[in-house]
XYZ file of C-alpha atoms in Angstrom:
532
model
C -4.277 -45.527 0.413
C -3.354 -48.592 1.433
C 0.010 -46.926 3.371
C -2.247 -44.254 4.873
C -4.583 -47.346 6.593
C -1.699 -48.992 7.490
C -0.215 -45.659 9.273
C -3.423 -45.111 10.653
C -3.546 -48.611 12.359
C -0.029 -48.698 13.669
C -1.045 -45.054 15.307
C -3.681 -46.752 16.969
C -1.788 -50.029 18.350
C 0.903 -47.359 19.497
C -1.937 -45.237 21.510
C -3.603 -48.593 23.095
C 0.290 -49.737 23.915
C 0.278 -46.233 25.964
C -2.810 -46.227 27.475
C -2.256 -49.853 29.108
C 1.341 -49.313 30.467
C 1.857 -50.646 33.701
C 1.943 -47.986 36.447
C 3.657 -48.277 40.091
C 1.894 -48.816 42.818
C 4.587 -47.200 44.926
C 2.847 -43.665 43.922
C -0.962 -42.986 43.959
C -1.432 -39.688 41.562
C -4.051 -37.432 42.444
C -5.247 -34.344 40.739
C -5.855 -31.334 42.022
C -9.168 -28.843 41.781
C -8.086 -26.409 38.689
C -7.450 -22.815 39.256
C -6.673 -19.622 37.078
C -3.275 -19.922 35.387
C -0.129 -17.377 36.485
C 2.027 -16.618 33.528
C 5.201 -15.609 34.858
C 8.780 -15.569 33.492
C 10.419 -16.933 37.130
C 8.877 -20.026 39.035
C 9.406 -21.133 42.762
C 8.270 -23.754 44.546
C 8.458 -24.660 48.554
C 6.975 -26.323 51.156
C 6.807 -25.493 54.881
C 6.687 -29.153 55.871
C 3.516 -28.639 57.103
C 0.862 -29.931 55.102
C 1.391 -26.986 52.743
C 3.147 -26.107 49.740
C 3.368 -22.354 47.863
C 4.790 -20.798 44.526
C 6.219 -17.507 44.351
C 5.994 -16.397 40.562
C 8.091 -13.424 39.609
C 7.369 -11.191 36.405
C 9.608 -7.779 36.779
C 7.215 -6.044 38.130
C 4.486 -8.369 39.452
C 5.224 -10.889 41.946
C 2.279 -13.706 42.552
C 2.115 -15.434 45.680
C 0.030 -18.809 46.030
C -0.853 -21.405 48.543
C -1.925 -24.566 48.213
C -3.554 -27.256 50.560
C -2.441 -30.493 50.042
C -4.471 -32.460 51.805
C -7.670 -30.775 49.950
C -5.626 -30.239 46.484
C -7.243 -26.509 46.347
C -5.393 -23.454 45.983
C -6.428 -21.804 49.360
C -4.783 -18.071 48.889
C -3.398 -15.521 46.331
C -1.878 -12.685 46.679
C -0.758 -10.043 44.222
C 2.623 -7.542 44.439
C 2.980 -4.610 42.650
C 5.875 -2.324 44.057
C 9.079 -3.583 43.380
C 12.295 -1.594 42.603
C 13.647 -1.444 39.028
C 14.521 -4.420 36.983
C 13.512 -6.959 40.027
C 14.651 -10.396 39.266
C 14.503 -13.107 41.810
C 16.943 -15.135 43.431
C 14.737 -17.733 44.946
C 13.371 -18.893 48.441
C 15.813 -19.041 51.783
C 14.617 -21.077 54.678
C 16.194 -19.923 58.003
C 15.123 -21.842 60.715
C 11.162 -22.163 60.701
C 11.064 -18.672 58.431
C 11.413 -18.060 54.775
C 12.351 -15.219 52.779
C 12.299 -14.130 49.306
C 15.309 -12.603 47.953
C 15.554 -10.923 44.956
C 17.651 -8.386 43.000
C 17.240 -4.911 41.496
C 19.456 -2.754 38.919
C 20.297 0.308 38.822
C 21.155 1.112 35.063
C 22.513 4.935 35.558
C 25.894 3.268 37.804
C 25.413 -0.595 37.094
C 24.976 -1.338 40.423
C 22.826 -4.282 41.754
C 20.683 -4.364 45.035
C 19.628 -7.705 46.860
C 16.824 -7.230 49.227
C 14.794 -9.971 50.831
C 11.108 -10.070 52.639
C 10.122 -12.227 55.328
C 7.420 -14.934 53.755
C 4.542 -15.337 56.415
C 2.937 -18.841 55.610
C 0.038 -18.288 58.131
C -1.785 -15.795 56.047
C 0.314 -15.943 52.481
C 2.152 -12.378 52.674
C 5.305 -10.669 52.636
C 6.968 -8.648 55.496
C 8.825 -5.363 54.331
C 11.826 -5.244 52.131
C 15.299 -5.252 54.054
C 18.159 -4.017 51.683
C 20.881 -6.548 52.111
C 23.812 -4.885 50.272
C 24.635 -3.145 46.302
C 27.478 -4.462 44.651
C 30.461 -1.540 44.088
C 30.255 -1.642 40.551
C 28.494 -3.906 37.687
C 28.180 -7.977 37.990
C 29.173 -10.256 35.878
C 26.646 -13.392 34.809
C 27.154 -16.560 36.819
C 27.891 -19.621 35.370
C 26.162 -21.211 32.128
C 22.361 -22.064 33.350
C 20.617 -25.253 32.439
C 17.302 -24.627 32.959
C 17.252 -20.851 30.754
C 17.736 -23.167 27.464
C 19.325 -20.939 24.760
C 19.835 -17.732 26.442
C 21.149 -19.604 29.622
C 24.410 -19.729 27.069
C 24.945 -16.249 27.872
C 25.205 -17.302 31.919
C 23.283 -17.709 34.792
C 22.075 -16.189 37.721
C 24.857 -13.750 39.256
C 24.258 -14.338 42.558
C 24.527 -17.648 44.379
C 23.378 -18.591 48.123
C 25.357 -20.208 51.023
C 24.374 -21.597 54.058
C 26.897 -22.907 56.985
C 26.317 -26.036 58.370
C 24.210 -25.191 61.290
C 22.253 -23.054 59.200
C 23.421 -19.778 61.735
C 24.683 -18.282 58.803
C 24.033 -17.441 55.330
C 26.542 -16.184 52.343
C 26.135 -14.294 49.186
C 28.408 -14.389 46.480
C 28.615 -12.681 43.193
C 31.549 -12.023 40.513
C 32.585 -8.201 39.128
C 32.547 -7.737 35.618
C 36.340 -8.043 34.778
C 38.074 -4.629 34.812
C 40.492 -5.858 32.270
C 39.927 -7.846 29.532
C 42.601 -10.220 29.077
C 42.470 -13.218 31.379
C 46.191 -13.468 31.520
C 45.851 -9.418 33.245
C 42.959 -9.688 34.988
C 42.261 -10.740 38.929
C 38.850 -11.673 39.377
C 36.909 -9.039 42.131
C 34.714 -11.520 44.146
C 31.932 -10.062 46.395
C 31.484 -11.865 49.864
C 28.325 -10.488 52.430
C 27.527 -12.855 55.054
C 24.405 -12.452 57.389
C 22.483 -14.473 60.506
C 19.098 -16.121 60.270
C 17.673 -12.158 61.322
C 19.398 -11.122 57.896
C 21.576 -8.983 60.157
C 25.086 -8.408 58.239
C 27.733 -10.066 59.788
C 30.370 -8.531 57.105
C 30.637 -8.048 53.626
C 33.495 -7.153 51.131
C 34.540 -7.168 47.622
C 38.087 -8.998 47.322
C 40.805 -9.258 45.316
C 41.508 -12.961 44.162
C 45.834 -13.814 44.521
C 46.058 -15.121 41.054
C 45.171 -13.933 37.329
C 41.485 -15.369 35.618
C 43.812 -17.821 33.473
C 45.948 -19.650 36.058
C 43.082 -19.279 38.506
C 39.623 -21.631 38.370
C 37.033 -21.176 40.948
C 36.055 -24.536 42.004
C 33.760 -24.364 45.158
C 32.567 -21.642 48.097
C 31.077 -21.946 51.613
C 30.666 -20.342 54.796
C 31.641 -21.428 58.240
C 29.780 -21.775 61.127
C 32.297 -18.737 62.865
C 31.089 -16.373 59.665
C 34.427 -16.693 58.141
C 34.406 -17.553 53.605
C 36.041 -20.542 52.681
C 36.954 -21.363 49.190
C 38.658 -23.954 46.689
C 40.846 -23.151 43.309
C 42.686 -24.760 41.137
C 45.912 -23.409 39.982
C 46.453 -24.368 36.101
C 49.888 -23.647 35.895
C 51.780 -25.390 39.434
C 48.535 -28.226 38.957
C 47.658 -27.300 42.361
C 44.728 -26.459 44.707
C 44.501 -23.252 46.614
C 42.506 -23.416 50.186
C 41.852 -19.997 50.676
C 40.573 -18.347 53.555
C 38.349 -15.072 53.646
C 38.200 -13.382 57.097
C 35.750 -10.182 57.960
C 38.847 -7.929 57.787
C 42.061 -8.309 56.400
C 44.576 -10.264 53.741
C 43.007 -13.451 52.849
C 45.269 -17.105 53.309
C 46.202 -19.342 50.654
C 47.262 -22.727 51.317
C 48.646 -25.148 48.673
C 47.841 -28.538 48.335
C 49.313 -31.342 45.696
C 46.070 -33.109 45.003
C 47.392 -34.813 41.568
C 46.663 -34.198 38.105
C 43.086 -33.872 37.885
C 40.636 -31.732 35.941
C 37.544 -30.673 37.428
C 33.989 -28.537 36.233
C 33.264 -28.283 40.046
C 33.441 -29.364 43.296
C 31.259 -29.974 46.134
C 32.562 -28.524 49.603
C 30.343 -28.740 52.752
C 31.830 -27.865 56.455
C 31.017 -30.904 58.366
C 30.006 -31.450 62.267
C 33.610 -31.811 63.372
C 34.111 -28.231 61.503
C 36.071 -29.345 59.192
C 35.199 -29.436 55.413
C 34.009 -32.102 53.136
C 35.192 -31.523 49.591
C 33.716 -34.117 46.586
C 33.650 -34.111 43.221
C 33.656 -35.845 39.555
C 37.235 -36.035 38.192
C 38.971 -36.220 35.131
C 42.254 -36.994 33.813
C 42.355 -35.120 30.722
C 39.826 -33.400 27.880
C 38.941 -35.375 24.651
C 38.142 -32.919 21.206
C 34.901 -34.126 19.663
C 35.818 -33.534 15.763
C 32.174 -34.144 15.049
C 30.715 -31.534 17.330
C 33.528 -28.962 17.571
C 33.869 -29.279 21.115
C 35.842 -30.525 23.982
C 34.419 -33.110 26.469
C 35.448 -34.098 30.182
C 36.532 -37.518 30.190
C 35.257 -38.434 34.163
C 37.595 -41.266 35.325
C 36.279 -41.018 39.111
C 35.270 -39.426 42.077
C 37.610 -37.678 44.558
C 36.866 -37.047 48.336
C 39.234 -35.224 50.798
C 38.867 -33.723 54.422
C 40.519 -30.203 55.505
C 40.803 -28.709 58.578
C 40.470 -25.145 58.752
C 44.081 -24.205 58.308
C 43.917 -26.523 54.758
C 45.344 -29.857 56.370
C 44.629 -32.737 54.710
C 42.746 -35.490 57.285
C 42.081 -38.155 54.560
C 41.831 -38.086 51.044
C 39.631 -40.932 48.744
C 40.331 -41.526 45.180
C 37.595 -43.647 44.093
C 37.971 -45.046 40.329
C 35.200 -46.403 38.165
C 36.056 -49.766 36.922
C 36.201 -50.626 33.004
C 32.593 -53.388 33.645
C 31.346 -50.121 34.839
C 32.649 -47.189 32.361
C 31.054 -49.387 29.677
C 27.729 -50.752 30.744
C 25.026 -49.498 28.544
C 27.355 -48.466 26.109
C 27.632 -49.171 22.314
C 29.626 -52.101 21.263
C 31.799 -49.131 19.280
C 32.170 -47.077 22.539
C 33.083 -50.567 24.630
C 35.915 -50.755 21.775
C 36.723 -47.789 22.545
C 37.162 -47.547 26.237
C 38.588 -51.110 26.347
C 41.715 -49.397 24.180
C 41.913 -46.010 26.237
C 41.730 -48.336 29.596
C 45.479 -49.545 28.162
C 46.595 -46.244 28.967
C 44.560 -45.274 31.951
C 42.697 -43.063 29.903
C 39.304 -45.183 29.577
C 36.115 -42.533 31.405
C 32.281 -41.838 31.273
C 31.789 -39.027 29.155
C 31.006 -35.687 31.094
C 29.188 -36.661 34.623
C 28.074 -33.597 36.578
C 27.301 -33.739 40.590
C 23.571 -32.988 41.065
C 23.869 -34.280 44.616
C 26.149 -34.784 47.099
C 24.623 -35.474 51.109
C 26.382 -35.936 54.578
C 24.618 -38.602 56.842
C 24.693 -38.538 60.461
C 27.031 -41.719 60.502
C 29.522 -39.540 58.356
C 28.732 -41.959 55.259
C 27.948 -39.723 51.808
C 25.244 -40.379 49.284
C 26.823 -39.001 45.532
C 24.394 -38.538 42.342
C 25.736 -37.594 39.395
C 23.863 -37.419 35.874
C 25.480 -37.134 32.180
C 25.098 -33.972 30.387
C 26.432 -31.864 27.606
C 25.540 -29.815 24.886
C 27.096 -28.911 21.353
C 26.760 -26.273 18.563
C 25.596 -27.151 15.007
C 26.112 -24.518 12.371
C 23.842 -24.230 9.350
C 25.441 -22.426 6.465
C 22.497 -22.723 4.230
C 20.666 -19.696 6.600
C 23.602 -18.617 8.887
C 22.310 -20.053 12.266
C 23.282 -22.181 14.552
C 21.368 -25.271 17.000
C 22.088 -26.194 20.078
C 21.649 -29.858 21.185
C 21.125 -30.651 24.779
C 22.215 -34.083 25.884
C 20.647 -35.562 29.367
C 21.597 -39.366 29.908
C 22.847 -41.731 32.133
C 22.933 -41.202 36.441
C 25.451 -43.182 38.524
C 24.313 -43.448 41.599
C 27.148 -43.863 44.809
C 27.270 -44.474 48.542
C 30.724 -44.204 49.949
C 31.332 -45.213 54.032
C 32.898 -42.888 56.490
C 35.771 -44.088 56.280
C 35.923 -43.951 52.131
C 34.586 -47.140 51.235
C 32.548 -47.799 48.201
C 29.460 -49.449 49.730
C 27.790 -49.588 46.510
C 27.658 -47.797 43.156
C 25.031 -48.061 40.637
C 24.990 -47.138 36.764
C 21.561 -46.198 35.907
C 20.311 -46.102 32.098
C 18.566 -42.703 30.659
C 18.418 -41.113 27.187
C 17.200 -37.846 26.696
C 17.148 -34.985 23.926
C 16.051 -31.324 23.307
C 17.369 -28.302 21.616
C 15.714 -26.130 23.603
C 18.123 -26.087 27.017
C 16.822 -28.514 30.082
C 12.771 -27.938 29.500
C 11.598 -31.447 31.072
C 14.600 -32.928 30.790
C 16.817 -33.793 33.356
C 16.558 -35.128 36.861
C 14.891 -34.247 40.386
C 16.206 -35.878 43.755
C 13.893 -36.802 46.590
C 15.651 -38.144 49.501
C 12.444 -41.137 51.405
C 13.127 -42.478 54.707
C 15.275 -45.586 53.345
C 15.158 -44.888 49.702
C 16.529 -42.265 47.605
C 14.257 -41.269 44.583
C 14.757 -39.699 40.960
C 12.492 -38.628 38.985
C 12.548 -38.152 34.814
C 10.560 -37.732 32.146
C 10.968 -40.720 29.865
C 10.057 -42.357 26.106
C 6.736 -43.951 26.497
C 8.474 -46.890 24.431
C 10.546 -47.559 28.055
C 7.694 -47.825 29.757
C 7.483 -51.731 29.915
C 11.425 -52.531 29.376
C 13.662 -54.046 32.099
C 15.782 -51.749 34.399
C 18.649 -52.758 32.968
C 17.530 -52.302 29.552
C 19.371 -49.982 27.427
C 16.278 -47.347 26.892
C 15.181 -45.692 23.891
C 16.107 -42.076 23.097
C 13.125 -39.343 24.872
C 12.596 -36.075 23.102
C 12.059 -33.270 25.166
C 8.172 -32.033 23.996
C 6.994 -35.388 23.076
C 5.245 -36.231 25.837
C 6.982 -39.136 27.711
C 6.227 -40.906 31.252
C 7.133 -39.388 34.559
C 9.335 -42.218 35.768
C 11.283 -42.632 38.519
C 14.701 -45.089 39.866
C 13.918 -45.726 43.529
C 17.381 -46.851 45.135
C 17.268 -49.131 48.456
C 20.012 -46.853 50.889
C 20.968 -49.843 52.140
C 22.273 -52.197 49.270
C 22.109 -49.999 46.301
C 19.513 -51.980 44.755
C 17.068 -50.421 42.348
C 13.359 -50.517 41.046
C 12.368 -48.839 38.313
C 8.256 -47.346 38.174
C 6.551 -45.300 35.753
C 4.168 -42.924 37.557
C 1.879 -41.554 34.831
C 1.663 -40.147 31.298
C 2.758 -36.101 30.646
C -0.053 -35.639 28.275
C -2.921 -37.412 30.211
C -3.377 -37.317 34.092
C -6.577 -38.886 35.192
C -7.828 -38.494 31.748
C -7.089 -34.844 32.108
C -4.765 -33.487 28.980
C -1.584 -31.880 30.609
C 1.048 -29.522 29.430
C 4.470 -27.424 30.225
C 5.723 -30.460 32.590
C 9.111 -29.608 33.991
C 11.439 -31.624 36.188
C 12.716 -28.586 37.989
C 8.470 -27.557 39.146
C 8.814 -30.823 41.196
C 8.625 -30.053 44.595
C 8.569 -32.407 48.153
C 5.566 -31.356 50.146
C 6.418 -33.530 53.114
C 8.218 -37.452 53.739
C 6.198 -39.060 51.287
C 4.623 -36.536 49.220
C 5.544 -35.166 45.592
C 3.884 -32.573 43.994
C 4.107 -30.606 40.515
C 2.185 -27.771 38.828
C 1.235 -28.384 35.279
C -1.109 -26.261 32.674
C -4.030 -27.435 31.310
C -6.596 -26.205 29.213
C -9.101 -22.904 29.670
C -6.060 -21.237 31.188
C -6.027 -22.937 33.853
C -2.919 -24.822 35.929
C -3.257 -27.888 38.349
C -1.701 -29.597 41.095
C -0.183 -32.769 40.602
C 0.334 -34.959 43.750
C 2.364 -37.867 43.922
C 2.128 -39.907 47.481
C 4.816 -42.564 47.922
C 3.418 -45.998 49.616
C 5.782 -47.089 51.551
């Protein structure tokens, strides 16, 4: 009995400890009026920068449009869609100029063959303009890469098509990969559909093409499209340890060009045509893998980040190699880990475990703002009833600015712990760029609530409930606040649920909103203003 009082009263302190957290006053949260709840299996969110945000919600075959005042916080229109070809999934919301469109893909299961169409959004009265076929596919299409954000089943791969835009925003690309005709990557050459368009969705071209080099030596590193129309990608050939420029026209043979870019291992690169039409490429490297016995995995051991400049015909203009220091690899680290990397470092060897590039931004003075976030995920096999869990890992950001001229103005390690089994769900990170200030936003433990910034923070849960908290990072120095914006469970003393990171969307300069459920099956409007 006298355990169960005891529990009982440490419950208690731990509520009142939550209930009088300090909250920013950088952000005032408002709520907005409730409204009927859309169950859907695909969520979009956008803003047209005008006072206005809306949410496309995509269920096969019922598509829910709604619109939402933010300046009132009422839902001001809904519309319903019903016809929709077979099998529609979407691909998300394209903004072209001052218009939007909604793009999305059908199947047809008798030849395999996908369909992309897309309809014209019209804010003014909340509708869509009639479907425009974009292009099928010549055969069936392969998944895309590994999706965060689909949890467990995202293990089977992501979306199949992916959208690029050209730095002017005159032209758009879609890209998409053929189910290999052969199975053995040592036989097979990767079929890669290209279909460019203008901001009318007029097709400029489109082709399936063969890649140069088999699916083993061969690893697909980054895409874009030029201003001109023309496809520009990045490889990495395993076997010479060499990049491959190579250059997709309308019509005819595609160029390679080599370039010796050293021994590095990359996930993925970044690769943006910038305003002197040349192209921007930037990415995490790594110098080798490292096997993690006690997860049966490998891991990317990220040493660095790598920037280089091409001109169109794949000439090397400058190229930055920019290392993280040993103080740096091991801040917020275990004194076991610090023992660790201080022995690796010896051999050059010494890295932060697996850092992916969630953003990577162009400034008019040609400097570059780079955000990258830990994350990883490993397989745990239970014998006892033959199944397997999968453990998503979300942790620390580190946070760069690098001068036009590929100088390290200032680079930031910024703590985070977070854990689910159930893919990203409310973990992870969302960017907001502010007028001086660069914002990002996480769910957090409620125990971190109160700690210092440069605390190392305890371990959040993904379900638990947790703060929405967020670093806010001065663009000039580097320096960094940390605030906690509100509770997940309780908004205004209203009891909140389903928060995701990836629902967060900027309504304007200083606005952030999110959609939450709540009770009586009914969802709400979050808003988040920045004071500034």
């Amino acid at each position: 009995m006298l355990k169960l009082k005891m529990s009982i009263v440490l419950l208690i302190i731990a509520q009142i400890a939550i209930s009088q957290a300090k909250l920013s006053n950088d952000f005032k949260v408002i709520n907005s009026t409730p409204y009927k709840v859309v169950d859907a299996k695909m969520k979009e969110y956008f803003s047209d920068n005008n006072g206005n945000i809306y949410s496309i919600k995509t269920n096969n075959a019922n598509v829910i449009i709604q619109k939402f005042d933010i300046n009132t916080m009422k839902e001001v229109a809904r519309k319903t869609y019903t016809e929709w070809p077979p099998y529609n999934k979407s691909l998300g919301i394209l903004e072209l100029g001052e218009s939007f469109y909604y793009l999305y893909e059908s199947l047809d299961k008798k030849t395999n063959k996908k369909t992309v169409y897309a309809r014209q959004f019209i804010t003014t009265d909340c509708t869509l303009d009639k479907q425009v076929k974009l292009f099928s596919s010549d055969g069936s299409v392969a998944m895309g890469p590994i999706g965060e954000d689909l949890g467990f089943w995202g293990m089977k791969g992501g979306a199949p098509f992916t959208i690029y835009r050209s730095f002017d925003d005159s032209k758009f690309m879609i890209n998409y990969r053929r189910k290999p005709l052969l199975k053995r990557d040592a036989a097979n050459h990767d079929l890669l559909g290209f279909f460019v368009f203008d901001t009318s969705l007029n097709k400029v071209w489109g082709r399936e093409v063969k890649m140069p080099y088999t699916e083993k030596v061969m690893n697909n590193l980054a895409y874009t499209v030029g201003s001109d129309g023309t496809v520009y990608m990045m490889a990495f050939h395993r076997d010479d340890k060499s990049f491959k420029f190579i250059t997709i026209p309308k019509e005819g043979d595609l160029t390679v060009t080599g370039l010796n870019k050293g021994d590095y291992m990359f996930q993925r690169l970044q690769m943006k045509e910038n305003k002197d039409g040349n192209f921007d490429f930037l990415g995490y490297y790594a110098n080798g893998l490292d096997y993690k016995f006690m997860e049966g995995n490998l891991s990317l051991n990220t040493n660095g980040i790598t920037h280089f400049e091409l001109s169109k015909k794949g000439e090397i203009i400058k190229s930055d190699d920019i290392e993280f220091p040993i103080d740096f690899i091991n801040l917020y680290a275990s004194n076991r880990q610090k023992n660790k990397n201080n022995k690796r470092e010896k051999g050059g060897k010494s890295g932060i475990r697996d850092i992916k590039l969630r953003e990577f931004s162009v400034n008019p003075d040609g400097s570059m703002f780079v955000l990258g976030e830990q994350y990883y995920y490993f397989v745990v096999y239970n014998a006892a009833n033959n199944s397997y869990t999968y453990k998503f890992y979300y942790e620390d950001l580190v946070a760069t600015k690098i001068s036009a001229d590929g100088k390290v103005l200032w680079m930031k390690k910024l703590p985070k712990r977070q854990f689910g089994t159930s893919g990203r769900g409310g973990m992870g990170i969302s960017y907001i760029k502010g007028k001086n200030s660069h914002y990002i936003l996480f769910l957090d433990n409620v125990k971190n609530a109160d700690i210092g910034i440069d605390e190392v923070p305890a371990r959040h849960v993904d379900g638990k409930g947790g703060y929405l908290t967020a670093y806010k990072i001065n663009d000039a120095d580097g320096n960094y606040t940390k605030h906690t914006l509100y509770n997940s469970l309780e908004v205004n003393n209203v009891k909140t649920y389903q928060f995701k990171t990836s629902r967060i969307v900027k309504a304007n300069d200083n606005t952030l909103v999110v959609e939450v459920y709540i009770k009586g099956k009914k969802d709400m409007i979050i808003k988040m203003e920045l004071v500034e």
